[in-house]
CSV table of C-alpha atoms in Angstrom, one decimal:
chain,number,residue,atom,x,y,z
A,1,MET,CA,144.7,168.5,83.1
A,2,ALA,CA,145.3,165.1,84.6
A,3,GLU,CA,142.3,163.1,85.9
A,4,ARG,CA,142.2,162.0,89.5
A,5,VAL,CA,141.6,158.4,90.3
A,6,TYR,CA,139.4,157.8,93.3
A,7,PRO,CA,139.6,154.6,95.2
A,8,SER,CA,136.6,152.3,95.1
A,9,ALA,CA,134.1,152.7,98.1
A,10,LYS,CA,134.1,148.9,98.4
A,11,PRO,CA,137.6,147.5,98.7
A,12,ASN,CA,138.4,144.3,96.9
A,13,GLY,CA,138.0,141.1,98.8
A,14,THR,CA,135.5,142.7,101.3
A,15,ALA,CA,131.8,142.0,101.0
A,16,THR,CA,129.0,143.7,102.9
A,17,THR,CA,127.1,140.5,103.0
A,18,THR,CA,128.0,137.2,104.6
A,19,THR,CA,130.0,135.0,102.3
A,20,ALA,CA,130.1,131.3,102.1
A,21,THR,CA,133.2,129.5,103.4
A,22,ALA,CA,134.6,126.8,101.2
A,23,THR,CA,135.3,123.4,102.7
A,24,ALA,CA,137.9,120.9,101.7
A,25,ASN,CA,135.5,118.9,99.5
A,26,GLY,CA,134.4,122.0,97.7
A,27,THR,CA,131.0,122.4,99.3
A,28,ALA,CA,130.1,125.7,100.9
A,29,THR,CA,128.8,126.0,104.5
A,30,PHE,CA,126.8,128.9,105.7
A,31,PRO,CA,126.4,130.1,109.3
A,32,ALA,CA,123.4,128.8,111.2
A,33,ALA,CA,120.3,130.8,111.0
A,34,LYS,CA,118.9,132.4,114.2
A,35,SER,CA,116.1,130.0,114.4
A,36,GLN,CA,118.5,127.1,114.6
A,37,PHE,CA,120.3,128.2,117.7
A,38,TYR,CA,119.5,126.2,121.0
A,39,ARG,CA,116.6,127.3,123.0
A,40,PRO,CA,115.5,125.7,126.3
A,41,ALA,CA,112.2,123.9,126.2
A,42,TYR,CA,109.3,125.9,127.4
A,43,ARG,CA,107.6,124.5,130.5
A,44,PRO,CA,104.4,126.2,131.5
A,45,GLN,CA,104.3,127.2,135.2
A,46,PRO,CA,101.3,126.2,137.2
A,47,PRO,CA,99.2,129.1,138.6
A,48,PRO,CA,100.1,130.2,142.1
A,49,ARG,CA,97.2,128.5,143.9
A,50,ARG,CA,98.9,128.3,147.2
A,51,ARG,CA,99.5,132.0,147.4
A,52,TYR,CA,95.9,132.6,146.3
A,53,ARG,CA,94.6,130.3,149.0
A,54,ARG,CA,96.8,131.9,151.7
A,55,SER,CA,95.6,135.3,150.6
A,56,CYS,CA,92.0,134.2,150.9
A,57,CYS,CA,92.6,132.7,154.3
A,58,CYS,CA,94.4,135.8,155.6
A,59,ARG,CA,91.5,138.0,154.4
A,60,PHE,CA,88.9,135.7,156.0
A,61,CYS,CA,90.8,135.7,159.4
A,62,LEU,CA,91.2,139.4,159.3
A,63,CYS,CA,87.5,140.0,158.5
A,64,THR,CA,86.5,137.5,161.3
A,65,THR,CA,88.7,139.2,163.8
A,66,LEU,CA,87.4,142.6,162.9
A,67,ILE,CA,83.8,141.4,163.2
A,68,VAL,CA,84.5,139.9,166.6
A,69,LEU,CA,86.2,143.0,167.8
A,70,PHE,CA,83.3,145.1,166.6
A,71,LEU,CA,80.7,142.9,168.4
A,72,LEU,CA,82.7,143.1,171.6
A,73,LEU,CA,82.8,146.8,171.3
A,74,ILE,CA,79.1,147.0,170.8
A,75,ILE,CA,78.5,144.7,173.8
A,76,GLY,CA,80.8,146.8,175.9
A,77,ILE,CA,79.1,150.0,175.0
A,78,ALA,CA,75.7,148.4,175.7
A,79,GLY,CA,76.9,147.2,179.1
A,80,VAL,CA,78.2,150.6,180.0
A,81,VAL,CA,74.9,152.2,179.0
A,82,PHE,CA,72.9,149.6,180.9
A,83,TYR,CA,74.9,150.1,184.0
A,84,VAL,CA,74.7,153.9,183.9
A,85,LEU,CA,70.9,153.8,183.4
A,86,TYR,CA,69.9,151.1,185.8
A,87,ARG,CA,72.8,150.7,188.3
A,88,PRO,CA,72.1,146.9,188.9
A,89,HIS,CA,73.0,145.4,192.2
A,90,ARG,CA,72.7,141.8,193.5
A,91,PRO,CA,70.1,141.2,196.2
A,92,ASP,CA,71.2,141.0,199.8
A,93,PHE,CA,70.4,138.1,202.1
A,94,SER,CA,71.1,137.7,205.8
A,95,VAL,CA,70.1,135.4,208.6
A,96,SER,CA,67.9,137.3,210.9
A,97,SER,CA,67.6,134.5,213.5
A,98,LEU,CA,68.3,130.8,213.8
A,99,GLN,CA,67.0,128.8,216.7
A,100,ILE,CA,67.7,125.1,217.3
A,101,SER,CA,64.7,123.5,219.0
A,102,GLN,CA,66.0,119.9,218.5
A,103,PHE,CA,69.3,118.3,217.9
A,104,ASN,CA,69.4,114.7,219.0
A,105,LEU,CA,72.1,112.2,217.8
A,106,SER,CA,71.6,108.7,219.1
A,107,SER,CA,74.8,107.0,220.2
A,108,SER,CA,73.6,103.4,219.3
A,109,SER,CA,72.2,103.8,215.7
A,110,SER,CA,73.8,107.1,214.8
A,111,GLN,CA,70.4,108.6,213.7
A,112,LEU,CA,69.9,112.3,213.7
A,113,ASN,CA,66.8,114.3,214.5
A,114,THR,CA,66.9,118.0,214.2
A,115,SER,CA,64.6,121.1,214.0
A,116,PHE,CA,65.7,124.6,213.2
A,117,ASN,CA,63.6,127.8,213.2
A,118,LEU,CA,65.1,129.9,210.4
A,119,THR,CA,64.3,133.5,209.5
A,120,ILE,CA,66.0,135.0,206.4
A,121,SER,CA,65.9,138.7,205.4
A,122,ALA,CA,66.1,139.5,201.7
A,123,TYR,CA,66.7,143.0,200.5
A,124,ASN,CA,66.4,144.4,196.9
A,125,PRO,CA,68.7,147.4,196.6
A,126,ASN,CA,67.7,148.3,193.0
A,127,LYS,CA,65.5,151.2,192.0
A,128,LYS,CA,64.4,149.9,188.6
A,129,ILE,CA,64.8,146.1,188.8
A,130,VAL,CA,62.2,143.6,190.2
A,131,PHE,CA,63.2,140.0,191.0
A,132,PHE,CA,60.9,137.0,190.7
A,133,TYR,CA,62.0,134.0,192.8
A,134,LYS,CA,60.9,130.4,192.3
A,135,PRO,CA,60.6,128.2,195.4
A,136,ILE,CA,63.8,128.2,197.4
A,137,SER,CA,65.4,125.0,198.8
A,138,VAL,CA,67.2,125.4,202.1
A,139,SER,CA,70.0,123.2,203.6
A,140,VAL,CA,71.7,123.4,206.9
A,141,PHE,CA,75.2,122.0,207.3
A,142,ALA,CA,77.1,121.4,210.5
A,143,ASP,CA,80.9,121.0,209.9
A,144,GLY,CA,80.2,120.1,206.3
A,145,ILE,CA,77.5,117.5,207.2
A,146,SER,CA,73.9,118.0,206.1
A,147,VAL,CA,71.7,118.2,209.3
A,148,GLY,CA,68.5,119.7,207.9
A,149,ASN,CA,66.5,120.5,204.8
A,150,GLY,CA,63.5,122.7,204.0
A,151,ASN,CA,62.2,125.3,201.7
A,152,PHE,CA,60.7,128.8,201.2
A,153,PRO,CA,57.8,129.7,198.9
A,154,ALA,CA,58.2,131.6,195.7
A,155,PHE,CA,57.9,135.4,196.0
A,156,THR,CA,58.3,138.7,194.1
A,157,HIS,CA,61.0,141.0,195.2
A,158,TYR,CA,60.1,144.7,194.4
A,159,GLN,CA,62.4,147.7,194.3
A,160,LYS,CA,63.9,148.8,197.5
A,161,ASN,CA,61.9,146.2,199.4
A,162,THR,CA,62.8,143.9,202.3
A,163,THR,CA,61.1,140.5,202.5
A,164,ILE,CA,61.2,138.3,205.5
A,165,LEU,CA,61.2,134.5,205.0
A,166,ARG,CA,60.5,132.0,207.7
A,167,SER,CA,60.6,128.3,207.7
A,168,VAL,CA,61.3,125.2,209.8
A,169,ILE,CA,64.3,123.2,208.7
A,170,SER,CA,64.4,119.7,210.0
A,171,SER,CA,65.8,116.2,209.6
A,172,LYS,CA,63.9,113.1,210.9
A,173,GLY,CA,65.7,109.8,211.4
A,174,GLN,CA,68.7,110.7,209.2
A,175,SER,CA,71.3,107.9,209.3
A,176,LEU,CA,74.9,109.0,209.5
A,177,ASP,CA,78.0,107.1,208.9
A,178,SER,CA,80.5,106.5,211.8
A,179,SER,CA,82.8,109.3,210.7
A,180,SER,CA,80.1,111.9,210.4
A,181,ALA,CA,78.5,110.9,213.7
A,182,SER,CA,81.9,111.1,215.5
A,183,THR,CA,82.5,114.6,214.0
A,184,LEU,CA,79.2,115.9,215.3
A,185,LYS,CA,79.6,114.4,218.7
A,186,SER,CA,83.1,116.0,219.0
A,187,ASP,CA,81.7,119.4,217.9
A,188,LEU,CA,78.8,119.2,220.5
A,189,LYS,CA,81.4,118.8,223.3
A,190,THR,CA,83.4,121.9,222.3
A,191,LYS,CA,82.8,125.3,223.9
A,192,ASN,CA,81.8,127.0,220.6
A,193,GLY,CA,79.4,124.3,219.6
A,194,LEU,CA,78.5,123.4,216.0
A,195,PRO,CA,79.9,125.4,213.1
A,196,LEU,CA,76.8,125.9,210.9
A,197,LYS,CA,76.4,126.9,207.3
A,198,ILE,CA,73.1,127.8,205.6
A,199,GLN,CA,72.7,127.4,201.8
A,200,LEU,CA,69.8,128.6,199.7
A,201,GLU,CA,69.3,127.6,196.1
A,202,THR,CA,66.6,128.8,193.6
A,203,ARG,CA,66.0,130.3,190.2
A,204,VAL,CA,65.2,133.9,189.6
A,205,LYS,CA,64.4,136.2,186.7
A,206,ALA,CA,64.5,140.0,186.6
A,207,LYS,CA,62.2,142.6,185.2
A,208,ILE,CA,64.0,145.7,183.9
A,209,GLY,CA,61.5,148.2,182.7
A,210,ALA,CA,59.2,146.3,180.4
A,211,VAL,CA,61.8,143.6,179.6
A,212,LYS,CA,62.0,140.3,181.5
A,213,THR,CA,65.1,138.2,181.5
A,214,ARG,CA,65.4,134.4,181.4
A,215,LYS,CA,65.5,132.5,184.7
A,216,VAL,CA,69.0,132.2,186.2
A,217,GLY,CA,70.2,130.0,189.0
A,218,ILE,CA,71.2,131.7,192.3
A,219,ARG,CA,72.9,130.3,195.4
A,220,VAL,CA,73.1,132.1,198.8
A,221,THR,CA,75.6,130.8,201.3
A,222,CYS,CA,75.7,132.1,204.9
A,223,ASP,CA,78.8,130.9,206.8
A,224,GLY,CA,80.4,131.6,210.2
A,225,ILE,CA,77.4,130.7,212.4
A,226,GLN,CA,78.0,129.0,215.8
A,227,ALA,CA,75.3,127.1,217.7
A,228,SER,CA,75.0,124.6,220.6
A,229,ALA,CA,72.5,121.9,221.1
A,230,PRO,CA,69.4,122.9,223.2
A,231,THR,CA,69.2,121.9,226.8
A,232,GLY,CA,65.7,121.2,228.1
A,233,LYS,CA,62.7,122.5,226.3
A,234,SER,CA,63.9,126.0,225.5
A,235,PRO,CA,65.5,126.4,222.0
A,236,ALA,CA,69.2,127.4,221.6
A,237,THR,CA,69.9,130.6,219.7
A,238,ALA,CA,72.8,130.5,217.2
A,239,SER,CA,75.5,133.2,217.3
A,240,LYS,CA,75.9,135.3,214.1
A,241,ASP,CA,78.8,137.5,215.1
A,242,ASN,CA,81.1,136.2,212.4
A,243,MET,CA,78.4,135.5,209.8
A,244,LYS,CA,78.9,136.4,206.2
A,245,CYS,CA,76.5,135.8,203.3
A,246,SER,CA,77.4,135.6,199.7
A,247,VAL,CA,75.2,135.7,196.6
A,248,ASP,CA,76.3,133.8,193.5
A,249,PHE,CA,74.5,133.6,190.2
A,250,ARG,CA,74.8,130.2,188.6
A,251,VAL,CA,74.6,129.9,184.8
A,252,LYS,CA,74.2,126.4,183.3
A,253,ILE,CA,75.8,125.9,179.9
A,254,TRP,CA,74.9,122.4,178.5
A,255,LYS,CA,76.1,120.0,181.3
A,256,TRP,CA,78.1,122.5,183.3
A,257,THR,CA,77.0,125.0,185.9
A,258,PHE,CA,79.1,128.1,186.6
């Protein structure tokens, strides 16, 4: 029986491994190894500091904002609770009476001599708050010109209490400039007389339960008062038909007063 001839598994002229290539001068060259291929130079990257700083700044701003909002919320809640418990109200002031016993303005030297009998009524509408007033300075203005000064003594203003304050406000030998003297003379000739404004300034602290607050400035302004100069020995009574009094607390922060 004839034997079969099987072809070789590796054909002639073919190699499984990489063979060398002959060159013209008889030297053999081999393909470059993998390590000899071109690789870009490695440049280390700096750490992302800016992003880290921005992240820290953002976190700090967020935390600060949250803390401020939380404090505002606490203050708001405390204010609401305080208002519900104590129902605080500003004290009320009004001019009970104002009489002008003297108002002389010399035509030659423009010197002013005045005397006012002033009665102020102060009312504390609070049920649980007591006010402690320091001495009160009083000024009377006629058409924006100061025409008298005085004061009231210090006093304690208890709950639901009305206190009557009396004083003589005067000006002796006050020199006026020509413009102020002309304005007052013109007002005295009118039918309505002098437009007067009374201003009170002092400092006050409050007692709420067992707690006392710090002293705060307070200004009381009563406007819309009309008066004429007295004739003879009897004093002239001012008209309070259009009078309005406002009470403003004045808080001083460094050099500014609000």
